[in-house]
Tab-separated table of C-alpha atoms and ligand atoms in Angstrom:
chain	number	residue	atom	x	y	z
A	1	MET	CA	118.064	150.631	185.194
A	2	LYS	CA	121.627	149.324	185.084
A	3	LEU	CA	123.431	147.120	187.591
A	4	ILE	CA	126.422	148.649	189.356
A	5	LYS	CA	127.194	145.839	191.795
A	6	ASN	CA	125.378	143.349	194.092
A	7	ASN	CA	121.776	144.650	193.794
A	8	VAL	CA	122.834	148.295	193.588
A	9	TYR	CA	121.433	149.913	190.448
A	10	PHE	CA	121.908	153.126	188.476
A	11	CYS	CA	118.717	154.860	187.377
A	12	GLY	CA	119.996	158.155	186.044
A	13	VAL	CA	118.279	160.358	183.480
A	14	GLN	CA	120.203	162.202	180.789
A	15	ASP	CA	119.569	165.838	179.864
A	16	PRO	CA	121.802	166.281	176.796
A	17	HIS	CA	120.010	169.419	175.565
A	18	ARG	CA	120.340	171.469	178.736
A	19	ARG	CA	122.584	174.364	177.827
A	20	LEU	CA	122.997	176.325	181.059
A	21	PHE	CA	123.354	175.434	184.733
A	22	ASP	CA	122.126	177.943	187.310
A	23	GLU	CA	121.403	180.123	184.236
A	24	LEU	CA	125.081	180.956	184.495
A	25	ILE	CA	127.577	178.455	183.147
A	26	PRO	CA	127.205	176.840	179.704
A	27	LEU	CA	126.865	173.054	179.551
A	28	PRO	CA	128.382	172.046	176.209
A	29	ASP	CA	127.509	168.378	176.785
A	30	GLY	CA	124.343	168.739	178.886
A	31	THR	CA	124.180	166.921	182.201
A	32	THR	CA	122.553	163.987	184.010
A	33	TYR	CA	120.493	163.573	187.182
A	34	ASN	CA	121.569	160.282	188.720
A	35	SER	CA	119.498	158.258	191.097
A	36	TYR	CA	120.368	154.869	192.575
A	37	LEU	CA	118.419	151.931	193.903
A	38	VAL	CA	119.926	149.837	196.697
A	39	LYS	CA	118.045	146.574	197.207
A	40	GLY	CA	118.683	144.926	200.547
A	41	SER	CA	117.279	141.566	201.643
A	42	GLU	CA	114.591	143.382	203.705
A	43	LYS	CA	114.310	146.946	202.454
A	44	THR	CA	114.876	148.892	199.252
A	45	ALA	CA	116.318	152.409	199.308
A	46	LEU	CA	116.193	154.993	196.533
A	47	ILE	CA	119.089	157.439	196.653
A	48	ASP	CA	118.192	160.915	195.296
A	49	THR	CA	115.559	161.479	192.619
A	50	SER	CA	115.402	163.808	189.603
A	51	TYR	CA	114.688	167.210	188.067
A	52	SER	CA	111.229	168.626	187.252
A	53	THR	CA	111.695	168.335	183.477
A	54	LYS	CA	112.587	164.637	183.747
A	55	VAL	CA	109.970	163.281	186.158
A	56	VAL	CA	108.183	161.085	183.591
A	57	GLU	CA	111.436	159.566	182.332
A	58	PHE	CA	112.627	159.040	185.900
A	59	LEU	CA	109.429	157.269	186.994
A	60	GLU	CA	109.667	155.032	183.912
A	61	CYS	CA	113.104	154.038	185.188
A	62	LEU	CA	111.459	152.781	188.393
A	63	GLU	CA	108.768	150.803	186.577
A	64	GLY	CA	108.493	147.260	187.865
A	65	GLU	CA	109.803	148.188	191.319
A	66	SER	CA	107.101	146.938	193.650
A	67	LYS	CA	108.459	148.628	196.767
A	68	ILE	CA	110.659	151.453	197.917
A	69	ASP	CA	110.917	151.706	201.691
A	70	CYS	CA	113.285	154.628	202.073
A	71	ILE	CA	114.265	157.606	199.968
A	72	ILE	CA	117.676	159.005	200.789
A	73	ALA	CA	117.909	162.719	199.955
A	74	ASN	CA	121.617	163.524	200.080
A	75	HIS	CA	120.854	167.134	199.054
A	76	GLY	CA	117.713	169.243	198.723
A	77	GLU	CA	118.287	171.127	195.455
A	78	GLY	CA	115.544	170.700	192.845
A	79	ASP	CA	117.613	168.798	190.281
A	80	HIS	CA	117.662	165.879	192.772
A	81	THR	CA	114.374	166.366	194.600
A	82	ASP	CA	111.730	167.721	192.191
A	83	ALA	CA	110.528	164.156	191.573
A	84	LEU	CA	110.207	163.360	195.305
A	85	LYS	CA	106.483	164.034	195.577
A	86	PHE	CA	105.763	161.799	192.593
A	87	VAL	CA	107.844	158.993	194.092
A	88	LEU	CA	105.935	159.384	197.355
A	89	GLU	CA	102.628	159.136	195.463
A	90	LYS	CA	103.800	155.882	193.918
A	91	TYR	CA	105.352	154.518	197.113
A	92	PRO	CA	103.280	156.140	199.905
A	93	LYS	CA	104.915	154.126	202.700
A	94	ALA	CA	108.412	155.380	201.881
A	95	LEU	CA	110.180	157.569	204.436
A	96	ILE	CA	112.673	160.279	203.437
A	97	TYR	CA	116.066	160.123	205.188
A	98	CYS	CA	118.023	163.393	205.153
A	99	THR	CA	119.739	166.029	207.293
A	100	GLN	CA	117.718	168.523	209.333
A	101	LYS	CA	118.661	171.314	206.934
A	102	CYS	CA	117.626	169.248	203.936
A	103	CYS	CA	114.325	168.415	205.657
A	104	ASP	CA	113.678	172.143	206.172
A	105	ILE	CA	114.384	172.811	202.497
A	106	LEU	CA	112.152	169.998	201.250
A	107	VAL	CA	109.234	170.868	203.530
A	108	ASP	CA	109.428	174.430	202.257
A	109	ALA	CA	110.089	173.747	198.562
A	110	HIS	CA	107.816	170.773	197.979
A	111	GLU	CA	105.329	171.072	200.865
A	112	ILE	CA	106.023	167.510	201.949
A	113	PRO	CA	104.520	166.818	205.411
A	114	LEU	CA	106.999	166.460	208.269
A	115	GLU	CA	105.809	162.945	209.128
A	116	LYS	CA	107.300	161.733	205.838
A	117	PHE	CA	110.823	162.492	207.117
A	118	HIS	CA	113.394	160.777	209.259
A	119	VAL	CA	116.108	163.311	210.133
A	120	ILE	CA	119.441	161.495	210.344
A	121	ALA	CA	122.252	162.020	212.856
A	122	ASP	CA	125.857	162.129	211.702
A	123	GLY	CA	127.164	158.555	211.445
A	124	GLU	CA	123.703	157.008	211.790
A	125	LYS	CA	123.191	153.629	210.130
A	126	LEU	CA	120.131	152.202	208.408
A	127	SER	CA	119.858	148.465	207.895
A	128	LEU	CA	118.302	147.204	204.665
A	129	GLY	CA	118.842	143.579	205.784
A	130	ASP	CA	122.023	142.346	204.194
A	131	LYS	CA	123.128	145.908	203.384
A	132	THR	CA	123.777	148.840	205.703
A	133	LEU	CA	123.603	152.492	204.763
A	134	GLN	CA	125.763	154.861	206.780
A	135	PHE	CA	125.099	158.610	206.621
A	136	THR	CA	127.773	161.270	206.987
A	137	ILE	CA	126.712	164.884	207.320
A	138	ALA	CA	128.940	166.799	204.888
A	139	PRO	CA	127.821	170.422	204.764
A	140	TRP	CA	128.857	172.901	202.095
A	141	VAL	CA	129.502	170.692	199.121
A	142	HIS	CA	127.768	172.716	198.059
A	143	TRP	CA	124.776	173.615	200.251
A	144	PRO	CA	124.510	173.565	204.067
A	145	ASP	CA	122.223	170.502	203.845
A	146	THR	CA	124.513	168.043	202.076
A	147	MET	CA	125.414	164.532	203.256
A	148	PHE	CA	127.025	161.350	201.887
A	149	THR	CA	125.632	157.820	202.053
A	150	TYR	CA	127.866	154.737	202.187
A	151	VAL	CA	126.946	151.109	201.602
A	152	GLU	CA	129.398	149.412	203.911
A	153	GLU	CA	129.112	145.861	202.549
A	154	ASP	CA	129.686	146.915	198.919
A	155	LYS	CA	132.056	149.828	199.629
A	156	ILE	CA	129.952	152.159	197.488
A	157	LEU	CA	129.787	155.865	198.357
A	158	PHE	CA	126.985	158.160	197.155
A	159	THR	CA	128.114	161.788	197.145
A	160	CYS	CA	125.306	163.564	195.257
A	161	ASP	CA	126.788	166.786	193.794
A	162	PHE	CA	130.279	166.268	195.231
A	163	LEU	CA	132.717	164.791	192.656
A	164	GLY	CA	130.101	165.088	189.898
A	165	ALA	CA	130.552	166.229	186.307
A	166	HIS	CA	128.362	167.798	183.670
A	167	SER	CA	129.096	164.909	181.327
A	168	ILE	CA	127.042	162.126	179.838
A	169	VAL	CA	128.316	158.573	180.182
A	170	ASN	CA	126.304	155.972	178.298
A	171	GLU	CA	127.929	152.956	179.896
A	172	VAL	CA	127.438	154.158	183.526
A	173	PHE	CA	131.111	153.859	184.501
A	174	VAL	CA	133.564	156.647	183.751
A	175	THR	CA	136.450	155.796	181.457
A	176	PRO	CA	139.262	158.021	182.740
A	177	SER	CA	140.157	160.539	180.046
A	178	GLU	CA	141.237	164.153	179.627
A	179	GLU	CA	137.874	164.901	178.029
A	180	TYR	CA	135.932	163.628	181.056
A	181	LEU	CA	138.224	165.542	183.367
A	182	GLN	CA	137.399	168.772	181.527
A	183	GLY	CA	133.680	168.277	182.261
A	184	ALA	CA	134.455	167.491	185.895
A	185	ARG	CA	136.737	170.518	186.141
A	186	ARG	CA	134.077	172.841	184.687
A	187	TYR	CA	131.651	171.388	187.246
A	188	TYR	CA	134.130	171.762	190.117
A	189	GLY	CA	134.903	175.357	189.101
A	190	GLU	CA	131.326	176.515	189.181
A	191	ILE	CA	129.792	174.362	191.902
A	192	MET	CA	132.553	173.356	194.306
A	193	MET	CA	135.452	175.834	193.996
A	194	PRO	CA	133.781	178.373	196.318
A	195	PHE	CA	133.990	175.589	198.966
A	196	ARG	CA	137.563	174.531	198.255
A	197	THR	CA	138.475	174.068	201.928
A	198	GLN	CA	135.497	171.796	202.602
A	199	CYS	CA	136.252	169.843	199.408
A	200	LYS	CA	139.809	169.289	200.560
A	201	ASN	CA	138.678	167.972	203.960
A	202	TYR	CA	136.084	165.631	202.451
A	203	ILE	CA	138.592	164.218	199.981
A	204	GLN	CA	140.764	163.197	202.957
A	205	LYS	CA	137.780	161.611	204.714
A	206	ILE	CA	136.714	159.747	201.583
A	207	GLU	CA	140.235	158.436	201.003
A	208	ALA	CA	140.278	157.101	204.561
A	209	LEU	CA	137.003	155.274	203.845
A	210	LYS	CA	138.594	153.538	200.817
A	211	PRO	CA	135.419	153.245	198.716
A	212	GLU	CA	135.671	150.949	195.715
A	213	ILE	CA	132.959	152.807	193.802
A	214	ILE	CA	131.837	156.442	194.002
A	215	CYS	CA	128.381	157.348	192.685
A	216	PRO	CA	127.744	161.084	192.231
A	217	SER	CA	124.431	162.475	191.029
A	218	HIS	CA	125.782	164.170	187.894
A	219	GLY	CA	127.926	162.444	185.271
A	220	GLY	CA	129.184	158.866	185.467
A	221	VAL	CA	130.013	156.371	188.209
A	222	TYR	CA	133.652	156.021	189.261
A	223	ASP	CA	134.750	152.414	189.589
A	224	LYS	CA	138.295	153.786	189.692
A	225	PRO	CA	137.725	156.461	192.386
A	226	GLU	CA	141.384	157.524	192.413
A	227	PHE	CA	140.784	159.175	189.021
A	228	ILE	CA	138.490	161.859	190.448
A	229	LEU	CA	140.064	161.949	193.928
A	230	GLU	CA	143.501	162.750	192.471
A	231	ALA	CA	141.994	165.461	190.265
A	232	TYR	CA	140.287	167.059	193.289
A	233	LYS	CA	143.524	166.908	195.266
A	234	GLU	CA	145.192	168.905	192.518
A	235	TRP	CA	142.344	171.403	192.091
A	236	THR	CA	142.014	172.053	195.814
A	237	GLY	CA	145.778	172.377	196.401
A	238	ASP	CA	147.112	175.538	198.056
A	239	ILE	CA	149.822	176.355	195.517
A	240	PRO	CA	148.423	177.543	192.177
A	241	LYS	CA	150.030	177.101	188.788
A	242	ASN	CA	152.432	179.453	187.057
A	243	LYS	CA	149.480	180.821	185.086
A	244	VAL	CA	147.799	184.160	184.412
A	245	VAL	CA	144.148	184.458	183.436
A	246	ILE	CA	143.211	187.569	181.478
A	247	PRO	CA	139.469	188.215	181.331
A	248	TYR	CA	139.010	191.137	178.949
A	249	VAL	CA	136.657	193.323	176.951
A	250	SER	CA	137.837	195.297	173.941
A	251	MET	CA	135.667	197.721	171.957
A	252	TYR	CA	138.128	199.106	169.367
A	253	GLY	CA	140.948	196.601	169.768
A	254	ASN	CA	143.176	198.793	171.981
A	255	THR	CA	142.699	196.723	175.132
A	256	GLU	CA	143.106	193.498	173.182
A	257	LYS	CA	146.407	194.649	171.629
A	258	ALA	CA	147.706	195.531	175.096
A	259	ILE	CA	146.863	192.136	176.560
A	260	VAL	CA	148.323	190.323	173.559
A	261	TYR	CA	151.524	192.279	174.249
A	262	LEU	CA	151.385	191.175	177.896
A	263	GLU	CA	150.775	187.598	176.793
A	264	GLU	CA	153.854	187.659	174.537
A	265	LYS	CA	156.033	188.967	177.361
A	266	LEU	CA	154.688	186.473	179.905
A	267	THR	CA	155.066	183.563	177.519
A	268	LYS	CA	158.725	184.494	176.943
A	269	LEU	CA	159.179	184.434	180.715
A	270	GLY	CA	157.691	180.926	180.895
A	271	VAL	CA	154.311	181.965	182.370
A	272	LYS	CA	151.221	180.328	180.889
A	273	VAL	CA	148.440	182.693	179.799
A	274	ASP	CA	144.709	182.040	179.241
A	275	LYS	CA	142.752	184.936	177.702
A	276	PHE	CA	138.945	185.165	177.768
A	277	ASP	CA	136.776	187.631	175.933
A	278	LEU	CA	134.118	188.323	178.560
A	279	VAL	CA	131.550	189.169	175.894
A	280	LYS	CA	132.116	186.393	173.371
A	281	ASP	CA	133.835	183.416	175.017
A	282	ASP	CA	132.362	180.494	176.980
A	283	ALA	CA	132.205	181.487	180.665
A	284	GLY	CA	132.755	177.817	181.556
A	285	GLU	CA	136.223	177.919	179.984
A	286	TYR	CA	136.997	180.973	182.099
A	287	VAL	CA	135.846	179.138	185.220
A	288	CYS	CA	138.018	176.122	184.320
A	289	SER	CA	141.036	178.353	183.925
A	290	LEU	CA	140.489	179.998	187.306
A	291	VAL	CA	140.758	176.635	189.094
A	292	ASP	CA	144.560	176.687	189.273
A	293	ALA	CA	145.679	180.166	188.119
A	294	ALA	CA	147.925	182.326	190.321
A	295	THR	CA	147.092	185.736	188.807
A	296	ILE	CA	144.176	187.532	187.158
A	297	ILE	CA	144.598	190.632	185.021
A	298	PHE	CA	141.250	192.312	184.328
A	299	ALA	CA	141.445	194.310	181.132
A	300	ALA	CA	138.709	196.554	179.760
A	301	PRO	CA	137.920	199.969	178.350
A	302	MET	CA	135.717	202.622	179.870
A	303	VAL	CA	132.297	203.134	178.310
A	304	LEU	CA	129.246	205.199	179.275
A	305	ALA	CA	131.334	207.009	181.911
A	306	GLY	CA	132.434	203.848	183.721
A	307	PRO	CA	134.182	200.483	183.369
A	308	HIS	CA	132.670	198.277	180.672
A	309	PRO	CA	129.725	196.477	182.363
A	310	ALA	CA	130.861	193.076	181.019
A	311	ALA	CA	134.140	193.485	182.933
A	312	MET	CA	132.285	194.267	186.160
A	313	SER	CA	129.991	191.300	185.588
A	314	GLY	CA	133.101	189.117	185.127
A	315	LEU	CA	134.494	190.503	188.372
A	316	ILE	CA	131.317	189.695	190.304
A	317	LEU	CA	131.346	186.149	188.901
A	318	THR	CA	134.993	185.799	189.946
A	319	ASN	CA	134.166	186.986	193.473
A	320	ALA	CA	131.411	184.377	193.742
A	321	LEU	CA	133.662	181.543	192.583
A	322	ARG	CA	136.366	182.376	195.163
A	323	PRO	CA	139.314	180.994	193.170
A	324	ASN	CA	142.680	180.450	194.843
A	325	ILE	CA	144.118	183.525	193.103
A	326	LYS	CA	147.101	185.255	194.726
A	327	PHE	CA	147.641	188.371	192.567
A	328	MET	CA	145.524	190.744	190.539
A	329	GLY	CA	146.080	193.654	188.186
A	330	THR	CA	144.203	195.789	185.668
A	331	ILE	CA	144.806	197.092	182.172
A	332	ASN	CA	142.515	199.850	180.985
A	333	SER	CA	142.070	201.883	177.836
A	334	PHE	CA	140.086	205.085	178.337
A	335	GLY	CA	138.768	207.903	176.188
A	336	TRP	CA	138.663	210.867	178.530
A	337	GLY	CA	139.062	209.488	182.052
A	338	GLY	CA	137.800	207.130	184.710
A	339	ASP	CA	139.285	205.027	187.477
A	340	PHE	CA	139.063	201.398	186.397
A	341	MET	CA	141.296	200.005	189.158
A	342	GLY	CA	139.359	201.999	191.768
A	343	LYS	CA	136.084	200.450	190.621
A	344	VAL	CA	137.636	196.970	190.555
A	345	LYS	CA	138.993	197.385	194.098
A	346	ALA	CA	135.656	198.721	195.343
A	347	ASN	CA	133.856	195.645	194.005
A	348	LEU	CA	136.504	193.016	194.733
A	349	ASN	CA	135.858	190.410	197.394
A	350	LEU	CA	139.035	188.308	197.179
A	351	GLN	CA	142.178	188.350	199.320
A	352	VAL	CA	144.787	189.153	196.682
A	353	GLU	CA	147.889	191.285	196.296
A	354	MET	CA	147.133	194.074	193.819
A	355	PHE	CA	149.615	195.238	191.194
A	356	ASP	CA	149.777	198.901	190.173
A	357	PRO	CA	147.182	199.645	187.497
A	358	ILE	CA	148.085	200.183	183.876
A	359	ALA	CA	145.847	202.722	182.126
A	360	PHE	CA	146.298	204.592	178.848
A	361	LYS	CA	144.335	206.945	176.630
A	362	GLY	CA	143.293	205.153	173.427
A	363	LYS	CA	146.006	202.692	172.430
A	364	ALA	CA	149.050	201.644	174.460
A	365	LYS	CA	152.118	203.802	173.562
A	366	ALA	CA	155.802	203.060	174.126
A	367	LYS	CA	155.756	204.109	177.800
A	368	ASP	CA	152.632	201.989	178.418
A	369	LYS	CA	154.328	199.005	176.784
A	370	GLU	CA	157.257	199.497	179.130
A	371	GLN	CA	154.812	199.263	182.032
A	372	ILE	CA	153.334	196.096	180.553
A	373	GLU	CA	156.803	194.560	180.231
A	374	ALA	CA	157.534	195.494	183.853
A	375	LEU	CA	154.229	193.925	184.917
A	376	ALA	CA	155.131	190.687	183.111
A	377	GLU	CA	158.473	190.563	184.909
A	378	LEU	CA	156.852	191.283	188.258
A	379	ILE	CA	154.270	188.525	187.728
A	380	ALA	CA	156.992	186.004	186.816
A	381	GLN	CA	158.950	187.028	189.923
A	382	LYS	CA	155.896	186.781	192.219
A	383	HIS	CA	155.020	183.357	190.841
A	384	LYS	CA	158.547	182.181	191.559
A	385	GLU	CA	158.333	183.489	195.130
A	386	ILE	CA	155.172	181.496	195.905
A	387	GLY	CA	156.556	178.371	194.214
A	388	ALA	CA	153.840	178.335	191.523
A	389	ARG	CA	153.644	174.955	189.780
A	390	ASN	CA	154.449	174.483	186.075
B	1	FEO	FE1	122.919	168.973	191.473
B	1	FEO	FE2	123.130	171.185	194.074
B	1	FEO	O1	122.298	170.171	192.760
């Protein structure tokens, strides 16, 4: 356990070998499950617990703690609550403080009896003696059950998943760096981007609170909160960047040559391009790129009488992430037919302006390249019209 400030301690557990989150997005650096102990003059509160694979390590972290009076569950997902039952066995008098929705989740998932819960009201305070916890119900970052906990006297805010990062920090506090930001951005893209509007509102509320320290339940502790708050303000902004993301699949190189041609034309026009091979590249990098892109161009061949399945899988992932994309187009190489754009439109769940499709038999010929050049010019023009940022 490590001291954060004035009898507030960090008791996080590292999981450096975890390679996937939600069985979906790669974790190149693993992750952490952070828990915190707040020791007041009368009561001790444990904030969040840990994941099923780390229960032993987590309980070792609490060794020597003679009492825990309250367990604050800011969020009911298993990576923060699997250890709850074991904590309750060790500290049977402890009461769980959480939202009604979180209580419902925990009763169902862990079969914890209802009498072990105190359901909080928005703004409710809990005195620990010389410290006061204040609870704020903050749904949809990223489940309907989520809340924040604030220690008024120490100006420390506990946000659970919100503002977290899949990064490991050995010294507890985050040293602001581009590398750390990349982990936080990957985390934001997968976990929080679908709730961009809520994130934006909570950032405003947190700034008004003026916390001196922010303690999320993944990654490190921010003793310079402006580092992560400024990053979230940028990521949740309404105006995207002058950037095109091209998720693609290429079987014989024809689709890839066409998108490289598009990339060359866009680059000459001053538009940034990120390309991602949907079969071979890290999906997390794709997610990161979506955070501030203005346009997506899906590019893929037809196979087995339909669009390449990896392209459709990429489309479904993109739908789920709800990026702030404004424009979309398709590039498609086919053998004998098919309607790639039609299938994309039928499966798309984003409010975007669609460009005319570009489709060609085999490799792109001169007339197809003309279409690609025209698409590049149209994208550059559209980005200018919306005031896309450079
Ligand atoms: Fe880190 Fe939503 O759990």
